[in-house]
Short mmCIF file of C-alpha atoms in Angstrom, two decimals:
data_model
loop_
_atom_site.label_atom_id
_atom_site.label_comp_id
_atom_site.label_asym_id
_atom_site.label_seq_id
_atom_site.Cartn_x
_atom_site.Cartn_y
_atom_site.Cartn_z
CA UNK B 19 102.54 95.85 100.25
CA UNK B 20 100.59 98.60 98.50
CA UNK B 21 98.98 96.32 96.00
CA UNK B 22 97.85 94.07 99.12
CA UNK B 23 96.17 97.29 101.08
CA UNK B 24 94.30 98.21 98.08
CA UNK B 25 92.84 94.44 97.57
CA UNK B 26 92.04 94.69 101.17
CA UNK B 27 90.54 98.26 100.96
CA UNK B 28 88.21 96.60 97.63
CA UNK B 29 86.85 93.91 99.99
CA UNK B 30 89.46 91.14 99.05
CA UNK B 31 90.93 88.37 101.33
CA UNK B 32 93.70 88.56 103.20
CA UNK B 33 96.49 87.25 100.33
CA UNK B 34 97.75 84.72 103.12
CA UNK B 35 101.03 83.52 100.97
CA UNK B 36 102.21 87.37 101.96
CA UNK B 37 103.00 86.36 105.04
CA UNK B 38 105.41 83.06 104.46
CA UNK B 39 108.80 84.83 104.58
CA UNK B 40 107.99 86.24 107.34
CA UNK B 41 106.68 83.16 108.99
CA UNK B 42 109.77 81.09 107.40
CA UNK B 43 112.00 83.25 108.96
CA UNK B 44 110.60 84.00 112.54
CA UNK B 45 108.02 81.04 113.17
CA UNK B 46 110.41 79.57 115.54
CA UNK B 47 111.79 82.01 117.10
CA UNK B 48 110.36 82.68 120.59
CA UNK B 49 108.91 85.36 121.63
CA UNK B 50 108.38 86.54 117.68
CA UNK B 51 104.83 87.34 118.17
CA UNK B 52 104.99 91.58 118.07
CA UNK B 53 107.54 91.22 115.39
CA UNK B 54 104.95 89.03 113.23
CA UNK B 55 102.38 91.15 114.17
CA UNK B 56 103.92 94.12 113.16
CA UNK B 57 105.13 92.77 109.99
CA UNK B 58 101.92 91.59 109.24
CA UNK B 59 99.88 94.77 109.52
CA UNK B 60 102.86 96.69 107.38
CA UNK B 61 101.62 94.03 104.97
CA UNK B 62 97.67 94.71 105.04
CA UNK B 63 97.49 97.53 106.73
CA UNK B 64 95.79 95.89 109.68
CA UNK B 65 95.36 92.62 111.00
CA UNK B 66 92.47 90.50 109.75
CA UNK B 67 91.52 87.75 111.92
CA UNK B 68 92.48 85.43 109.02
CA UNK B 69 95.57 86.67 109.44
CA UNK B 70 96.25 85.93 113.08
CA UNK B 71 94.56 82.48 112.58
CA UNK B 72 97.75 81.43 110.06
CA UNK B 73 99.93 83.39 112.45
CA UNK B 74 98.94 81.42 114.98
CA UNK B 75 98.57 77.88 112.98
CA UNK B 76 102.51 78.50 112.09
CA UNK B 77 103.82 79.82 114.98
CA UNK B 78 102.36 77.25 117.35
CA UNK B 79 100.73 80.42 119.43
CA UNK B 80 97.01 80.37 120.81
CA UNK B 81 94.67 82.44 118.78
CA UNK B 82 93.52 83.66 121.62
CA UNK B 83 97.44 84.85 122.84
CA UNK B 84 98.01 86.75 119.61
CA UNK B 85 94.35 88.29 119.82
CA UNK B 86 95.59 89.61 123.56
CA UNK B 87 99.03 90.80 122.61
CA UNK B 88 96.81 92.22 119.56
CA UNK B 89 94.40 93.79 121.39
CA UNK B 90 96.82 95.24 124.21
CA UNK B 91 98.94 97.18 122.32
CA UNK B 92 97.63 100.32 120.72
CA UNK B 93 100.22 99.92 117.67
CA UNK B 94 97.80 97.25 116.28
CA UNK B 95 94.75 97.35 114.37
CA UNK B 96 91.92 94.55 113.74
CA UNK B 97 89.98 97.32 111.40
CA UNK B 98 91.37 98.46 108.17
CA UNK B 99 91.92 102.02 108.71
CA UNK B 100 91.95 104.86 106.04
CA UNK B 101 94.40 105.94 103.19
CA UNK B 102 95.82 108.85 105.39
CA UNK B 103 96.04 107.98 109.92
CA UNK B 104 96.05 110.82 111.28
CA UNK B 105 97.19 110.58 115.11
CA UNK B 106 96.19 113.40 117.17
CA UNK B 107 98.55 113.80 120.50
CA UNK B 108 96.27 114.19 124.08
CA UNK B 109 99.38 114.24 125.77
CA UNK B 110 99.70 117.11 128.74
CA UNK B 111 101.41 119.80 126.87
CA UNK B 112 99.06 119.27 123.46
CA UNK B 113 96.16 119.23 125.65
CA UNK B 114 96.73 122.24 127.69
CA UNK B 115 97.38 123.78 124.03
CA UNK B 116 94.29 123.37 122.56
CA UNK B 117 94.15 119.73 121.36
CA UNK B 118 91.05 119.49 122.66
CA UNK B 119 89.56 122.65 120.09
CA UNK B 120 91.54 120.71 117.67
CA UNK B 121 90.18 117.39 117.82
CA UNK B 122 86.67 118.87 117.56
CA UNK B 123 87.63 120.40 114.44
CA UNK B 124 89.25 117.19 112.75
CA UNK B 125 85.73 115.58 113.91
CA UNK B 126 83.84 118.37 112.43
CA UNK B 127 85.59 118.62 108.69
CA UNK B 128 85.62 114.84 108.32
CA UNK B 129 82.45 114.13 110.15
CA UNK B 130 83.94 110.94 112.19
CA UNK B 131 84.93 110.57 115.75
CA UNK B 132 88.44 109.13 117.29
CA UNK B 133 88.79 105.78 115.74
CA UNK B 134 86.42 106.10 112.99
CA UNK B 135 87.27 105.69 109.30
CA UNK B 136 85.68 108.27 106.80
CA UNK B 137 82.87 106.95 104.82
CA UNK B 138 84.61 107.75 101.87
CA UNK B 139 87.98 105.63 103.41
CA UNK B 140 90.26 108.23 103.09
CA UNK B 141 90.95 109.56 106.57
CA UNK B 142 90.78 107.65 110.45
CA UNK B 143 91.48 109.59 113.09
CA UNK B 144 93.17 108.11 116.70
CA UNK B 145 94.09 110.02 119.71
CA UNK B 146 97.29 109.25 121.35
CA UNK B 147 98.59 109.67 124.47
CA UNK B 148 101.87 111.45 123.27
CA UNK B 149 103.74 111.76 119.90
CA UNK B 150 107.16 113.01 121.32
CA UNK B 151 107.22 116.18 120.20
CA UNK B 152 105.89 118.24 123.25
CA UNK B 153 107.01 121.53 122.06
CA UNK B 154 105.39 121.38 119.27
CA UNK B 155 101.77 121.53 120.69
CA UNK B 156 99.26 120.69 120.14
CA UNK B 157 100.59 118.31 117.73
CA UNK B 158 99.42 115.59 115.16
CA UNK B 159 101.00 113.37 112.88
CA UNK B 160 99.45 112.03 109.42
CA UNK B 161 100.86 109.01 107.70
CA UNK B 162 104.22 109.71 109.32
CA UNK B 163 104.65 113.85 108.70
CA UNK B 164 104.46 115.78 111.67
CA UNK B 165 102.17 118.61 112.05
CA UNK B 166 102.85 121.24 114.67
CA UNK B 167 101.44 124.59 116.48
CA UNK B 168 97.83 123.47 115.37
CA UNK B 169 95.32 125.88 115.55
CA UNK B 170 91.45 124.51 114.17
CA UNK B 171 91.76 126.61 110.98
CA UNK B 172 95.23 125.12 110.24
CA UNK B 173 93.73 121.52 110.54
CA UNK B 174 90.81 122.94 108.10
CA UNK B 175 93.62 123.95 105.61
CA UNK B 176 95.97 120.60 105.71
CA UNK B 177 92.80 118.02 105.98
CA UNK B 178 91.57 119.88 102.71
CA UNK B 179 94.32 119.74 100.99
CA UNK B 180 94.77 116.22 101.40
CA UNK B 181 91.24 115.93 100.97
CA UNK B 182 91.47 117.47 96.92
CA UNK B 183 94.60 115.11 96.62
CA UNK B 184 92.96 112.14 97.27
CA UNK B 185 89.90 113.28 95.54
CA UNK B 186 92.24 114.18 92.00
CA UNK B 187 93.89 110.49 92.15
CA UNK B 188 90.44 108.74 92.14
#
């Protein structure tokens, strides 16, 4: 999977033979699509629209039916997104806690807005309606780790961090 991201991330195409197991073993199963989908994007990261064209061409399924199931579900992306997601939580309790203060700081370190990638690729921020973890707020999650009681100086502190981590691998 890794290896296929970074081809994707240099500008590559999709590696379509990625996907065959996963067609060979759920093509004709009904009602597969999400699965594919989501098995697909842990692939590349995202879902290039060559990607749902071979989905499609195996599975029988209009284009345009895996573009709307695509397209509906905020778990998918049709834009490669950054080396580190970070998904900031709007949900009631992280907004009456300052998510709000918070998201302007994420926007102001890494100079992007929700759903933008860093110039750079490293970061893309996207607001979600709730990660679960209510007392925690305001609350944000980045590539999976959960990051709690966020204040805008905290979010300064982990986004550089991660920041001179990326920076020391290039």
């Amino acid at each position: 999977m890794e290896a296929s991201i970074a081809e994707m991330r240099n500008g590559q195409e999709p590696n379509l033979a990625l996907l065959d197991p996963i067609l060979a073993k759920n093509s004709d199963l009904r009602g597969s699509a999400i699965s594919i989908l989501q098995a697909a994007q842990e692939i590349y990261g995202y879902l290039p629209m060559e990607v749902l064209e071979r989905i499609s061409e195996a599975t029988n399924e209009p284009l345009a039916k895996l573009y709307g199931v695509a397209t509906f579900y905020t778990q998918f992306r049709l834009k490669p997104v950054g080396l580190h997601l970070i998904m900031l939580c709007q949900g009631t309790a992280c907004h009456v806690m300052g998510a709000d203060r918070v998201q302007q700081a994420i926007e102001d370190e890494l100079g992007i807005e929700n759903g933008e990638t860093t110039k750079d690729g490293v970061f893309t921020l996207m607001t979600v309606a709730c990660l679960g973890c209510c007392s925690l707020a305001p609350a944000m999650m980045i590539d999976g780790e959960t990051y709690a009681k966020l204040t805008p100086d905290s979010v300064r502190s982990i986004l550089g961090k991660m920041r001179k981590e990326a920076n020391d691998k290039c």
